[in-house]
Amino acid sequence: MPKQILINALEKALLQARQKGLLKNEQTAEIQVQRPSDASFGDYSANLAMTLAKESGLPSRKVAEILVAELNLPPEVIEKTEIAGPGFINFRVNPQWLQKTVEEIRRKGADYGNSETGQGQSLQVEFVSANPTGPLHVGHGRAAAIGDSLAHLLAKVGYEVTREYYINDAATSTQIRNFGASLEARYLQALGKEAKMPEDGYHGEYVSDIAKEVVEKEGDRFLEMPAEERLEQFTLLAKQKILEGQRADLAAFGVRHDNWFRESSLFESGAVEAALNLLREGGHTYEAEGALWLRSTDYGDEKDRVLVRTTGIPTYLAADAAYHHDKFIRGFDKVIDIWGPDHHGYVARTKAAVQALGYDAEKLEIIIHQIVRLFSGGEVVRMSKRAGDIVLLSDVLSEVGADAARFFFLMRSADSHLDFDLELAKKETPDNPVYYVQYAHARICSILRQAEESGVKIPQPGEADPSVLVDERELALLRKLADFPEEVESAAALYEPHRMTRYAQELANAFHLFYTDCRVLSDDTNLTKARLSLVCASQVVLQNCLALLGITAPEKM
RNA sequence: GGGCCCGUAGCUCAGUGGAUAGAGCGGCUGCCUUCUAAGCAGCGGGUCACAGGUUCGAAUCCUGUCGGGCCCGCCA
């Protein structure tokens, strides 16, 4: 990687300059190499001279000159070094090096872009984790897209990744009981009986749908049951049905969790009690007003939080503390939770609980994504009759398809509110970025088909001479392809999968430009071979990129 | 009242302290006898909310103000 080569070379040059007494700086400045804002400046750029100027008492351009004189760069990678502007050192990559990456990409195939950054550390991404009291909505869709793509990214940079779904199914949960009671009421109503919905009942149409299904399959056999047992049965049924639906929605979205973890299992196994004891023994709790409190303020929370209610029933936080304890007991080196914006208030207390249990706060990363608003023709959409104001993920999927939904959910950074334009996502025109990207892949496949049909052999890696790829469009495409590992690296390091949708668009653009200006199949045998090889490399990178996003790469459109 | 996120082109948003701040959409204008026009080219478009501060250098970091969203339970 040129970037790493440059950083190493600059480091060495700085050391030499110091040893020779040309620069007096003692401090070890972090050496940065970045992309210049304007490509005409070069492929890479270093600001080192500017950061050293003040301390060395020399003008930054002078410092740059000293550094450049000490620089020793492999000419086959970096062909040109120059000082520009206030003291930037700009580098241009040797086209030879770019041309060689075609072969490297083709040899590595699906592994191109992999790295060892994660060093095989085990890492868990927990995402979606919706309450079993209703179907998944668009917010969950965003979480699913982010979580799944992030998991792909982290696996690509060398982590051992587990995807987990936390089922909030605690039997003591008031919400679940309420939901069960709602289903019971709808069931009785479906059988023509008088029944009142509970006070904070679930009025969405999906509850009635489930009730009707129960009537169809089980008839009126619950009527005779004692009230308490019946409620229990319906609570169980409600949970089960919703969970089935959630699994089906995720499957339709192409998201698969390795592990579905039941909150209730923490109570059954005694893990909640154990975690509470640990917190007590560590002196992180106290009793007040008949409840057990966590001293979360010790770890920066704005107030202490209840762990066990006056009723003796543990809170969600108690279970969550036990849950995270369990994650670390299972040996995860790093745990990432992806939550909706309505949970941001729980970040501080959860991190507090984790620290009180003796773990480094840095081992837990909580990503909060902001809300999704659906638009159609400039109007906010409330699509679902079944769930009131909530727009269901399944509705969006049947409307625009999984690929478009994934891409749109991943177009913005998690921090940013997402306006999802359904019309645009449905369009089969270049305005729609997901089609734009997929079309590039379809075009690639079309060229390869065309070549085969006309009897032109696709060269194996190494069979083409890439040095004939000198057109500006070809070099621009090569640069984009060569960028891929660095893009993956930073998207993974920053936990920002949305960077890859942007990269996908840029890569597709570079390919379309190449396609327009450079005819692949021509009478010039060597050029045809080299360009076919470049097309194959483009296909590899586009596929790898789309795989990280969880989006298909169609061969025809 | 407090917390979190956001404020950048008409709209939706990128932008890991660097050079003349970018993309897509929308608008207008061109380009198909040639590997997919689901493409390409061109034209417009900016007080980076505002005010201070830190820095050689700020859209980016800090403080404050204003505006928008979400949240603030011994619910989950």
Tab-separated table of C-alpha atoms in Angstrom, chain A residues 174-493:
chain	number	residue	atom	x	y	z
A	174	THR	CA	-44.949	-5.277	31.852
A	175	GLN	CA	-44.956	-4.601	28.138
A	176	ILE	CA	-44.991	-8.239	27.195
A	177	ARG	CA	-47.800	-9.028	29.606
A	178	ASN	CA	-49.681	-6.073	28.260
A	179	PHE	CA	-49.158	-7.317	24.769
A	180	GLY	CA	-50.367	-10.790	25.751
A	181	ALA	CA	-53.455	-9.252	27.308
A	182	SER	CA	-54.096	-7.300	24.118
A	183	LEU	CA	-53.948	-10.477	22.080
A	184	GLU	CA	-56.242	-12.208	24.547
A	185	ALA	CA	-58.789	-9.403	24.228
A	186	ARG	CA	-58.652	-9.536	20.423
A	187	TYR	CA	-59.041	-13.287	20.549
A	188	LEU	CA	-62.132	-13.053	22.702
A	189	GLN	CA	-63.528	-10.328	20.460
A	190	ALA	CA	-62.889	-12.481	17.410
A	191	LEU	CA	-65.061	-15.123	19.024
A	192	GLY	CA	-67.823	-12.583	19.588
A	193	LYS	CA	-67.204	-12.179	23.306
A	194	GLU	CA	-67.146	-8.969	25.268
A	195	ALA	CA	-63.551	-8.076	26.050
A	196	LYS	CA	-61.823	-4.841	26.927
A	197	MET	CA	-58.354	-3.949	25.704
A	198	PRO	CA	-55.889	-3.300	28.536
A	199	GLU	CA	-55.190	0.310	29.366
A	200	ASP	CA	-51.848	0.587	27.580
A	201	GLY	CA	-52.847	-2.040	25.079
A	202	TYR	CA	-51.443	-2.644	21.626
A	203	HIS	CA	-54.014	-1.383	19.160
A	204	GLY	CA	-52.183	-2.170	15.933
A	205	GLU	CA	-54.101	-4.257	13.447
A	206	TYR	CA	-51.436	-6.946	13.521
A	207	VAL	CA	-52.689	-7.976	16.976
A	208	SER	CA	-56.144	-8.705	15.552
A	209	ASP	CA	-54.518	-10.549	12.660
A	210	ILE	CA	-52.692	-12.829	15.041
A	211	ALA	CA	-55.887	-13.313	17.067
A	212	LYS	CA	-57.757	-14.400	13.936
A	213	GLU	CA	-54.960	-16.810	13.102
A	214	VAL	CA	-55.209	-18.314	16.588
A	215	VAL	CA	-58.973	-18.729	16.202
A	216	GLU	CA	-58.481	-20.459	12.862
A	217	LYS	CA	-55.831	-22.849	14.128
A	218	GLU	CA	-56.849	-23.431	17.731
A	219	GLY	CA	-60.568	-22.666	17.739
A	220	ASP	CA	-62.174	-21.669	21.043
A	221	ARG	CA	-60.190	-24.009	23.257
A	222	PHE	CA	-58.817	-21.117	25.338
A	223	LEU	CA	-62.281	-19.994	26.436
A	224	GLU	CA	-62.573	-22.580	29.194
A	225	MET	CA	-59.134	-21.887	30.618
A	226	PRO	CA	-58.671	-20.166	33.977
A	227	ALA	CA	-57.978	-16.461	33.446
A	228	GLU	CA	-54.433	-16.546	34.742
A	229	GLU	CA	-53.401	-19.506	32.659
A	230	ARG	CA	-55.052	-18.055	29.602
A	231	LEU	CA	-53.155	-14.783	29.915
A	232	GLU	CA	-49.948	-16.725	30.258
A	233	GLN	CA	-50.758	-18.740	27.156
A	234	PHE	CA	-51.525	-15.652	25.130
A	235	THR	CA	-48.405	-13.878	26.305
A	236	LEU	CA	-46.426	-16.849	25.099
A	237	LEU	CA	-48.306	-17.057	21.818
A	238	ALA	CA	-47.986	-13.348	21.144
A	239	LYS	CA	-44.245	-13.460	21.690
A	240	GLN	CA	-43.848	-16.491	19.505
A	241	LYS	CA	-45.873	-15.121	16.609
A	242	ILE	CA	-44.131	-11.764	16.614
A	243	LEU	CA	-40.741	-13.389	16.781
A	244	GLU	CA	-41.581	-15.592	13.793
A	245	GLY	CA	-42.578	-12.487	11.891
A	246	GLN	CA	-39.386	-10.668	12.830
A	247	ARG	CA	-37.270	-13.585	11.722
A	248	ALA	CA	-39.151	-13.735	8.432
A	249	ASP	CA	-38.696	-9.995	7.839
A	250	LEU	CA	-34.973	-10.217	8.489
A	251	ALA	CA	-34.665	-13.259	6.244
A	252	ALA	CA	-36.419	-11.329	3.473
A	253	PHE	CA	-33.915	-8.543	4.025
A	254	GLY	CA	-31.039	-10.986	3.743
A	255	VAL	CA	-29.898	-10.484	7.317
A	256	ARG	CA	-28.985	-13.522	9.343
A	257	HIS	CA	-28.051	-13.471	13.016
A	258	ASP	CA	-25.709	-16.161	14.333
A	259	ASN	CA	-27.308	-16.130	17.720
A	260	TRP	CA	-30.723	-15.227	19.081
A	261	PHE	CA	-30.251	-14.530	22.754
A	262	ARG	CA	-33.282	-14.621	25.018
A	263	GLU	CA	-33.421	-12.130	27.870
A	264	SER	CA	-35.528	-14.677	29.762
A	265	SER	CA	-32.615	-17.120	29.704
A	266	LEU	CA	-30.692	-14.714	31.922
A	267	PHE	CA	-33.366	-15.056	34.585
A	268	GLU	CA	-33.646	-18.816	34.170
A	269	SER	CA	-29.905	-19.379	34.495
A	270	GLY	CA	-29.516	-17.093	37.460
A	271	ALA	CA	-27.265	-14.756	35.504
A	272	VAL	CA	-29.246	-11.697	36.536
A	273	GLU	CA	-28.959	-12.643	40.198
A	274	ALA	CA	-25.245	-13.305	39.743
A	275	ALA	CA	-24.633	-9.967	38.083
A	276	LEU	CA	-26.562	-8.189	40.825
A	277	ASN	CA	-24.479	-9.943	43.445
A	278	LEU	CA	-21.305	-8.959	41.697
A	279	LEU	CA	-22.426	-5.354	41.613
A	280	ARG	CA	-23.392	-5.501	45.286
A	281	GLU	CA	-20.105	-7.067	46.293
A	282	GLY	CA	-18.205	-4.485	44.332
A	283	GLY	CA	-19.924	-1.772	46.319
A	284	HIS	CA	-21.590	-0.324	43.261
A	285	THR	CA	-25.110	-0.510	44.633
A	286	TYR	CA	-27.151	0.810	47.544
A	287	GLU	CA	-30.676	0.445	48.802
A	288	ALA	CA	-32.971	3.419	48.986
A	289	GLU	CA	-36.728	3.934	48.933
A	290	GLY	CA	-37.150	0.181	48.967
A	291	ALA	CA	-35.265	-0.327	45.701
A	292	LEU	CA	-31.745	-1.390	44.754
A	293	TRP	CA	-29.799	1.301	42.911
A	294	LEU	CA	-26.694	1.251	40.736
A	295	ARG	CA	-24.175	3.991	41.454
A	296	SER	CA	-23.967	4.812	37.785
A	297	THR	CA	-22.997	8.399	38.625
A	298	ASP	CA	-19.597	6.958	39.627
A	299	TYR	CA	-19.095	6.390	35.918
A	300	GLY	CA	-20.432	9.619	34.545
A	301	ASP	CA	-24.154	8.945	34.365
A	302	GLU	CA	-26.249	11.935	35.374
A	303	LYS	CA	-28.132	10.051	38.062
A	304	ASP	CA	-28.149	6.668	39.734
A	305	ARG	CA	-30.477	4.044	38.296
A	306	VAL	CA	-32.761	1.440	39.768
A	307	LEU	CA	-31.691	-2.169	39.343
A	308	VAL	CA	-34.366	-3.853	41.428
A	309	ARG	CA	-37.773	-2.298	41.922
A	310	THR	CA	-39.602	-2.051	45.250
A	311	THR	CA	-41.653	-4.977	43.991
A	312	GLY	CA	-38.507	-7.085	43.938
A	313	ILE	CA	-38.582	-7.361	40.157
A	314	PRO	CA	-35.327	-6.429	38.414
A	315	THR	CA	-35.392	-3.659	35.833
A	316	TYR	CA	-34.334	-3.842	32.209
A	317	LEU	CA	-30.995	-2.409	33.263
A	318	ALA	CA	-30.367	-5.357	35.597
A	319	ALA	CA	-30.933	-7.771	32.751
A	320	ASP	CA	-28.838	-5.633	30.445
A	321	ALA	CA	-25.973	-5.616	32.927
A	322	ALA	CA	-26.197	-9.413	33.141
A	323	TYR	CA	-26.415	-9.638	29.376
A	324	HIS	CA	-23.267	-7.608	28.786
A	325	HIS	CA	-21.515	-9.506	31.543
A	326	ASP	CA	-22.444	-12.662	29.687
A	327	LYS	CA	-21.075	-11.297	26.427
A	328	PHE	CA	-17.688	-10.718	28.002
A	329	ILE	CA	-17.760	-14.073	29.796
A	330	ARG	CA	-18.297	-15.626	26.375
A	331	GLY	CA	-14.947	-14.106	25.474
A	332	PHE	CA	-15.721	-11.303	23.092
A	333	ASP	CA	-12.822	-8.879	22.954
A	334	LYS	CA	-15.106	-6.188	21.699
A	335	VAL	CA	-18.844	-5.720	21.743
A	336	ILE	CA	-20.804	-3.345	19.531
A	337	ASP	CA	-24.457	-2.520	20.208
A	338	ILE	CA	-26.524	-0.746	17.606
A	339	TRP	CA	-29.496	1.095	19.075
A	340	GLY	CA	-32.226	3.409	17.914
A	341	PRO	CA	-32.268	7.067	18.936
A	342	ASP	CA	-34.907	6.440	21.592
A	343	HIS	CA	-32.310	4.497	23.574
A	344	HIS	CA	-29.570	7.095	23.712
A	345	GLY	CA	-30.409	7.760	27.353
A	346	TYR	CA	-29.326	4.199	28.153
A	347	VAL	CA	-25.800	4.552	26.851
A	348	ALA	CA	-24.366	6.110	30.007
A	349	ARG	CA	-26.009	3.667	32.401
A	350	THR	CA	-25.140	0.598	30.349
A	351	LYS	CA	-21.520	1.666	30.095
A	352	ALA	CA	-21.605	2.365	33.824
A	353	ALA	CA	-22.913	-1.131	34.516
A	354	VAL	CA	-20.248	-2.675	32.310
A	355	GLN	CA	-17.511	-0.760	34.125
A	356	ALA	CA	-18.959	-1.571	37.529
A	357	LEU	CA	-18.751	-5.216	36.524
A	358	GLY	CA	-15.047	-4.680	35.961
A	359	TYR	CA	-14.744	-4.221	32.235
A	360	ASP	CA	-13.063	-1.465	30.316
A	361	ALA	CA	-15.650	0.917	28.864
A	362	GLU	CA	-13.760	0.827	25.585
A	363	LYS	CA	-14.714	-2.796	25.073
A	364	LEU	CA	-18.299	-1.705	24.553
A	365	GLU	CA	-19.140	0.508	21.606
A	366	ILE	CA	-22.693	1.749	21.341
A	367	ILE	CA	-23.762	3.122	18.005
A	368	ILE	CA	-26.927	5.177	17.990
A	369	HIS	CA	-28.559	5.663	14.640
A	370	GLN	CA	-31.031	8.455	14.023
A	371	ILE	CA	-34.599	8.167	12.793
A	372	VAL	CA	-35.835	7.264	9.333
A	373	ARG	CA	-38.547	9.245	7.597
A	374	LEU	CA	-40.119	7.867	4.474
A	375	PHE	CA	-40.998	10.198	1.653
A	376	SER	CA	-42.975	9.720	-1.488
A	377	GLY	CA	-43.406	12.599	-3.892
A	378	GLY	CA	-42.182	15.029	-1.285
A	379	GLU	CA	-44.756	13.893	1.291
A	380	VAL	CA	-44.006	12.046	4.520
A	381	VAL	CA	-45.388	8.532	4.218
A	382	ARG	CA	-47.393	6.697	6.819
A	383	MET	CA	-47.866	3.504	4.946
A	384	SER	CA	-49.123	1.031	7.439
A	385	LYS	CA	-52.735	0.561	8.362
A	386	ARG	CA	-51.622	-2.313	10.516
A	387	ALA	CA	-49.420	-0.510	12.983
A	388	GLY	CA	-50.675	3.041	13.106
A	389	ASP	CA	-47.985	5.627	12.516
A	390	ILE	CA	-45.267	3.054	12.142
A	391	VAL	CA	-44.074	2.053	8.704
A	392	LEU	CA	-43.239	-1.609	8.575
A	393	LEU	CA	-39.978	-2.917	7.201
A	394	SER	CA	-41.892	-5.586	5.298
A	395	ASP	CA	-43.937	-2.901	3.534
A	396	VAL	CA	-40.797	-1.083	2.429
A	397	LEU	CA	-39.233	-4.332	1.257
A	398	SER	CA	-42.229	-5.274	-0.852
A	399	GLU	CA	-42.313	-1.742	-2.216
A	400	VAL	CA	-38.680	-1.235	-3.237
A	401	GLY	CA	-36.912	-4.564	-2.744
A	402	ALA	CA	-34.113	-5.545	-0.414
A	403	ASP	CA	-31.235	-4.185	-2.507
A	404	ALA	CA	-32.617	-0.676	-2.808
A	405	ALA	CA	-33.679	-0.654	0.849
A	406	ARG	CA	-30.208	-1.718	1.962
A	407	PHE	CA	-28.507	0.861	-0.152
A	408	PHE	CA	-30.774	3.686	0.990
A	409	PHE	CA	-30.431	2.743	4.660
A	410	LEU	CA	-26.673	2.862	4.214
A	411	MET	CA	-26.409	6.076	2.241
A	412	ARG	CA	-26.209	8.326	5.274
A	413	SER	CA	-24.056	8.256	8.346
A	414	ALA	CA	-25.813	6.725	11.358
A	415	ASP	CA	-25.634	10.095	13.115
A	416	SER	CA	-27.705	11.728	10.466
A	417	HIS	CA	-31.476	11.621	10.150
A	418	LEU	CA	-32.395	9.633	7.089
A	419	ASP	CA	-34.960	10.783	4.568
A	420	PHE	CA	-35.801	7.737	2.502
A	421	ASP	CA	-37.299	8.601	-0.871
A	422	LEU	CA	-39.463	5.636	-1.885
A	423	GLU	CA	-40.116	6.971	-5.378
A	424	LEU	CA	-36.411	7.295	-6.045
A	425	ALA	CA	-35.668	3.869	-4.584
A	426	LYS	CA	-38.231	2.317	-6.932
A	427	LYS	CA	-37.029	4.079	-10.071
A	428	GLU	CA	-35.186	2.053	-12.658
A	429	THR	CA	-33.213	4.994	-13.966
A	430	PRO	CA	-29.736	6.348	-13.301
A	431	ASP	CA	-31.171	8.794	-10.753
A	432	ASN	CA	-31.435	5.823	-8.469
A	433	PRO	CA	-27.954	5.262	-7.054
A	434	VAL	CA	-28.446	1.569	-6.397
A	435	TYR	CA	-29.336	0.944	-10.043
A	436	TYR	CA	-26.477	3.126	-11.124
A	437	VAL	CA	-24.062	0.940	-9.190
A	438	GLN	CA	-25.644	-2.369	-10.146
A	439	TYR	CA	-25.779	-1.283	-13.771
A	440	ALA	CA	-22.021	-0.927	-13.788
A	441	HIS	CA	-21.779	-4.571	-12.777
A	442	ALA	CA	-24.317	-5.667	-15.372
A	443	ARG	CA	-22.331	-3.804	-18.020
A	444	ILE	CA	-19.169	-5.576	-16.952
A	445	CYS	CA	-20.883	-8.937	-17.284
A	446	SER	CA	-22.261	-7.917	-20.634
A	447	ILE	CA	-18.787	-7.105	-21.961
A	448	LEU	CA	-17.471	-10.443	-20.721
A	449	ARG	CA	-20.383	-12.275	-22.344
A	450	GLN	CA	-19.849	-10.378	-25.575
A	451	ALA	CA	-16.168	-11.304	-25.530
A	452	GLU	CA	-16.910	-14.980	-25.086
A	453	GLU	CA	-19.576	-14.965	-27.791
A	454	SER	CA	-17.188	-13.432	-30.268
A	455	GLY	CA	-14.489	-15.936	-29.386
A	456	VAL	CA	-12.207	-13.565	-27.488
A	457	LYS	CA	-10.563	-15.358	-24.619
A	458	ILE	CA	-10.666	-13.650	-21.239
A	459	PRO	CA	-7.002	-13.421	-20.217
A	460	GLN	CA	-6.000	-15.122	-16.990
A	461	PRO	CA	-4.244	-12.952	-14.414
A	462	GLY	CA	-0.752	-12.377	-15.775
A	463	GLU	CA	-1.686	-13.053	-19.379
A	464	ALA	CA	-2.250	-9.433	-20.298
A	465	ASP	CA	0.265	-6.599	-20.425
A	466	PRO	CA	-1.274	-3.888	-18.244
A	467	SER	CA	1.268	-1.262	-19.281
A	468	VAL	CA	-0.914	-0.320	-22.250
A	469	LEU	CA	-3.536	1.037	-19.833
A	470	VAL	CA	-2.531	4.678	-20.038
A	471	ASP	CA	-5.739	6.506	-20.879
A	472	GLU	CA	-6.804	9.038	-18.238
A	473	ARG	CA	-10.040	7.096	-17.717
A	474	GLU	CA	-8.171	3.853	-17.286
A	475	LEU	CA	-5.792	5.358	-14.761
A	476	ALA	CA	-8.658	6.967	-12.855
A	477	LEU	CA	-10.430	3.614	-12.682
A	478	LEU	CA	-7.192	1.938	-11.567
A	479	ARG	CA	-6.760	4.485	-8.795
A	480	LYS	CA	-10.300	3.856	-7.598
A	481	LEU	CA	-9.711	0.096	-7.597
A	482	ALA	CA	-6.440	0.521	-5.726
A	483	ASP	CA	-8.224	2.647	-3.119
A	484	PHE	CA	-10.540	-0.141	-2.068
A	485	PRO	CA	-8.455	-1.654	0.771
A	486	GLU	CA	-7.955	1.767	2.339
A	487	GLU	CA	-11.659	2.543	2.054
A	488	VAL	CA	-12.529	-0.738	3.741
A	489	GLU	CA	-9.971	-0.095	6.428
A	490	SER	CA	-11.291	3.328	7.368
A	491	ALA	CA	-14.969	2.365	7.122
A	492	ALA	CA	-14.271	-0.524	9.500
A	493	ALA	CA	-12.086	1.492	11.861
